[in-house]
Amino acid sequence: MRDDGRVRTELIDAAYAEPRLRELFPWTGMGELHFSRCTGQRWTWDILFIQPAREAYWVSGPSRSETLGPVATAAQAVAMVVQHLPEKCGPAFVGTPEELAAHEAIE
């Protein structure tokens, strides 16, 4: 996390460089970078997220009680998130998690 509480620039750049993550809806909070399969709030919580850790990163999720572990670089954190993406993930659905679930139920 930067001193001002925002997500580190190198993490944003690494995530943007990954085409599969670029298809998702990014959101941030407390210096963390999250990805959602929909654009509407409450967003989805089925994708790993990246937390700052001093000079490194923690990859956690999808719930707050789960962690995959520390990694040294933003690129490693992004690669770990991509490796664990759910099947048929992206592009982001325009709507809420409930609307996404209803849409997926009829596909």
PDB file of C-alpha atoms in Angstrom:
ATOM      1  CA  MET A   1       0.000   0.000   0.000  1.00  0.00           C
ATOM      2  CA  ARG A   2       1.189   3.489  -0.694  1.00  0.00           C
ATOM      3  CA  ASP A   3       1.534   6.010   2.115  1.00  0.00           C
ATOM      4  CA  ASP A   4      -1.785   7.542   1.023  1.00  0.00           C
ATOM      5  CA  GLY A   5      -3.596   4.172   1.326  1.00  0.00           C
ATOM      6  CA  ARG A   6      -3.975   3.573  -2.396  1.00  0.00           C
ATOM      7  CA  VAL A   7      -2.974   0.472  -4.351  1.00  0.00           C
ATOM      8  CA  ARG A   8       0.653   0.434  -5.488  1.00  0.00           C
ATOM      9  CA  THR A   9       1.178   1.575  -9.075  1.00  0.00           C
ATOM     10  CA  GLU A  10       3.277  -1.475  -9.980  1.00  0.00           C
ATOM     11  CA  LEU A  11       0.400  -3.756  -8.962  1.00  0.00           C
ATOM     12  CA  ILE A  12      -2.107  -1.859 -11.080  1.00  0.00           C
ATOM     13  CA  ASP A  13       0.287  -1.978 -14.036  1.00  0.00           C
ATOM     14  CA  ALA A  14       0.879  -5.726 -13.625  1.00  0.00           C
ATOM     15  CA  ALA A  15      -2.851  -6.451 -13.407  1.00  0.00           C
ATOM     16  CA  TYR A  16      -3.623  -4.296 -16.442  1.00  0.00           C
ATOM     17  CA  ALA A  17      -0.957  -6.135 -18.453  1.00  0.00           C
ATOM     18  CA  GLU A  18      -2.853  -9.413 -17.939  1.00  0.00           C
ATOM     19  CA  PRO A  19      -5.635  -9.732 -20.580  1.00  0.00           C
ATOM     20  CA  ARG A  20      -7.819 -12.027 -18.458  1.00  0.00           C
ATOM     21  CA  LEU A  21      -7.845  -9.584 -15.555  1.00  0.00           C
ATOM     22  CA  ARG A  22      -8.497  -6.648 -17.868  1.00  0.00           C
ATOM     23  CA  GLU A  23     -11.849  -8.293 -18.712  1.00  0.00           C
ATOM     24  CA  LEU A  24     -12.956  -8.155 -15.073  1.00  0.00           C
ATOM     25  CA  PHE A  25     -14.191  -5.247 -12.956  1.00  0.00           C
ATOM     26  CA  PRO A  26     -11.384  -4.050 -10.668  1.00  0.00           C
ATOM     27  CA  TRP A  27     -12.133  -2.476  -7.324  1.00  0.00           C
ATOM     28  CA  THR A  28      -9.966  -1.375  -4.452  1.00  0.00           C
ATOM     29  CA  GLY A  29     -10.210  -0.956  -0.727  1.00  0.00           C
ATOM     30  CA  MET A  30      -7.670  -0.621   2.086  1.00  0.00           C
ATOM     31  CA  GLY A  31      -4.825  -0.818  -0.416  1.00  0.00           C
ATOM     32  CA  GLU A  32      -6.110  -4.156  -1.760  1.00  0.00           C
ATOM     33  CA  LEU A  33      -6.843  -4.959  -5.394  1.00  0.00           C
ATOM     34  CA  HIS A  34      -9.957  -7.044  -6.041  1.00  0.00           C
ATOM     35  CA  PHE A  35     -11.585  -8.340  -9.226  1.00  0.00           C
ATOM     36  CA  SER A  36     -15.293  -8.913  -9.800  1.00  0.00           C
ATOM     37  CA  ARG A  37     -17.171 -10.850 -12.459  1.00  0.00           C
ATOM     38  CA  CYS A  38     -19.854  -8.115 -12.440  1.00  0.00           C
ATOM     39  CA  THR A  39     -19.860  -4.322 -12.453  1.00  0.00           C
ATOM     40  CA  GLY A  40     -22.581  -3.695  -9.861  1.00  0.00           C
ATOM     41  CA  GLN A  41     -22.017  -3.374  -6.153  1.00  0.00           C
ATOM     42  CA  ARG A  42     -21.673  -5.741  -3.842  1.00  0.00           C
ATOM     43  CA  TRP A  43     -19.482  -7.248  -6.561  1.00  0.00           C
ATOM     44  CA  THR A  44     -18.562 -10.925  -6.632  1.00  0.00           C
ATOM     45  CA  TRP A  45     -16.253 -12.548  -4.085  1.00  0.00           C
ATOM     46  CA  ASP A  46     -15.168 -15.636  -6.022  1.00  0.00           C
ATOM     47  CA  ILE A  47     -11.788 -14.393  -7.248  1.00  0.00           C
ATOM     48  CA  LEU A  48      -8.550 -14.084  -5.305  1.00  0.00           C
ATOM     49  CA  PHE A  49      -7.439 -10.614  -4.270  1.00  0.00           C
ATOM     50  CA  ILE A  50      -4.063  -9.021  -3.603  1.00  0.00           C
ATOM     51  CA  GLN A  51      -3.051  -7.316  -0.365  1.00  0.00           C
ATOM     52  CA  PRO A  52       0.044  -5.211   0.281  1.00  0.00           C
ATOM     53  CA  ALA A  53       2.644  -6.629   2.660  1.00  0.00           C
ATOM     54  CA  ARG A  54       5.593  -4.332   3.405  1.00  0.00           C
ATOM     55  CA  GLU A  55       7.807  -4.801   0.324  1.00  0.00           C
ATOM     56  CA  ALA A  56       5.786  -7.728  -1.054  1.00  0.00           C
ATOM     57  CA  TYR A  57       2.196  -8.946  -1.496  1.00  0.00           C
ATOM     58  CA  TRP A  58      -0.237 -11.462  -0.009  1.00  0.00           C
ATOM     59  CA  VAL A  59      -2.618 -13.293  -2.317  1.00  0.00           C
ATOM     60  CA  SER A  60      -5.809 -14.130  -0.468  1.00  0.00           C
ATOM     61  CA  GLY A  61      -9.352 -15.242  -1.059  1.00  0.00           C
ATOM     62  CA  PRO A  62     -11.754 -15.638  -2.308  1.00  0.00           C
ATOM     63  CA  SER A  63     -12.959 -15.121   1.290  1.00  0.00           C
ATOM     64  CA  ARG A  64     -11.073 -13.010   3.805  1.00  0.00           C
ATOM     65  CA  SER A  65     -10.284 -16.102   5.887  1.00  0.00           C
ATOM     66  CA  GLU A  66      -8.327 -17.789   3.065  1.00  0.00           C
ATOM     67  CA  THR A  67      -4.761 -16.989   2.022  1.00  0.00           C
ATOM     68  CA  LEU A  68      -2.557 -18.586  -0.586  1.00  0.00           C
ATOM     69  CA  GLY A  69       0.529 -16.910   0.727  1.00  0.00           C
ATOM     70  CA  PRO A  70       3.110 -14.245   0.187  1.00  0.00           C
ATOM     71  CA  VAL A  71       4.817 -13.436  -3.093  1.00  0.00           C
ATOM     72  CA  ALA A  72       7.698 -11.069  -3.732  1.00  0.00           C
ATOM     73  CA  THR A  73       6.473  -9.160  -6.775  1.00  0.00           C
ATOM     74  CA  ALA A  74       3.329  -7.704  -8.281  1.00  0.00           C
ATOM     75  CA  ALA A  75       3.804  -9.915 -11.349  1.00  0.00           C
ATOM     76  CA  GLN A  76       3.868 -13.041  -9.161  1.00  0.00           C
ATOM     77  CA  ALA A  77       0.720 -11.936  -7.346  1.00  0.00           C
ATOM     78  CA  VAL A  78      -1.118 -11.330 -10.620  1.00  0.00           C
ATOM     79  CA  ALA A  79       0.031 -14.690 -12.016  1.00  0.00           C
ATOM     80  CA  MET A  80      -1.324 -16.460  -8.930  1.00  0.00           C
ATOM     81  CA  VAL A  81      -4.711 -14.749  -9.291  1.00  0.00           C
ATOM     82  CA  VAL A  82      -4.895 -15.690 -12.984  1.00  0.00           C
ATOM     83  CA  GLN A  83      -3.936 -19.300 -12.228  1.00  0.00           C
ATOM     84  CA  HIS A  84      -6.919 -19.587  -9.865  1.00  0.00           C
ATOM     85  CA  LEU A  85      -9.578 -17.809 -11.944  1.00  0.00           C
ATOM     86  CA  PRO A  86     -12.912 -19.650 -12.106  1.00  0.00           C
ATOM     87  CA  GLU A  87     -13.905 -21.242 -15.407  1.00  0.00           C
ATOM     88  CA  LYS A  88     -15.800 -18.986 -17.810  1.00  0.00           C
ATOM     89  CA  CYS A  89     -14.515 -15.935 -15.992  1.00  0.00           C
ATOM     90  CA  GLY A  90     -15.025 -12.735 -17.970  1.00  0.00           C
ATOM     91  CA  PRO A  91     -15.858 -10.461 -19.469  1.00  0.00           C
ATOM     92  CA  ALA A  92     -17.475  -8.686 -16.532  1.00  0.00           C
ATOM     93  CA  PHE A  93     -21.277  -8.822 -16.539  1.00  0.00           C
ATOM     94  CA  VAL A  94     -22.968  -5.419 -16.447  1.00  0.00           C
ATOM     95  CA  GLY A  95     -25.123  -5.684 -13.343  1.00  0.00           C
ATOM     96  CA  THR A  96     -25.195  -6.914  -9.758  1.00  0.00           C
ATOM     97  CA  PRO A  97     -24.109 -10.308  -8.417  1.00  0.00           C
ATOM     98  CA  GLU A  98     -27.773 -11.333  -8.211  1.00  0.00           C
ATOM     99  CA  GLU A  99     -28.370 -10.373 -11.844  1.00  0.00           C
ATOM    100  CA  LEU A 100     -25.226 -12.267 -12.841  1.00  0.00           C
ATOM    101  CA  ALA A 101     -26.450 -15.384 -11.001  1.00  0.00           C
ATOM    102  CA  ALA A 102     -29.833 -15.168 -12.751  1.00  0.00           C
ATOM    103  CA  HIS A 103     -28.110 -14.731 -16.114  1.00  0.00           C
ATOM    104  CA  GLU A 104     -25.830 -17.718 -15.515  1.00  0.00           C
ATOM    105  CA  ALA A 105     -28.801 -19.861 -14.451  1.00  0.00           C
ATOM    106  CA  ILE A 106     -30.423 -19.515 -17.885  1.00  0.00           C
ATOM    107  CA  GLU A 107     -27.264 -20.070 -19.936  1.00  0.00           C
TER     108      GLU A 107
END
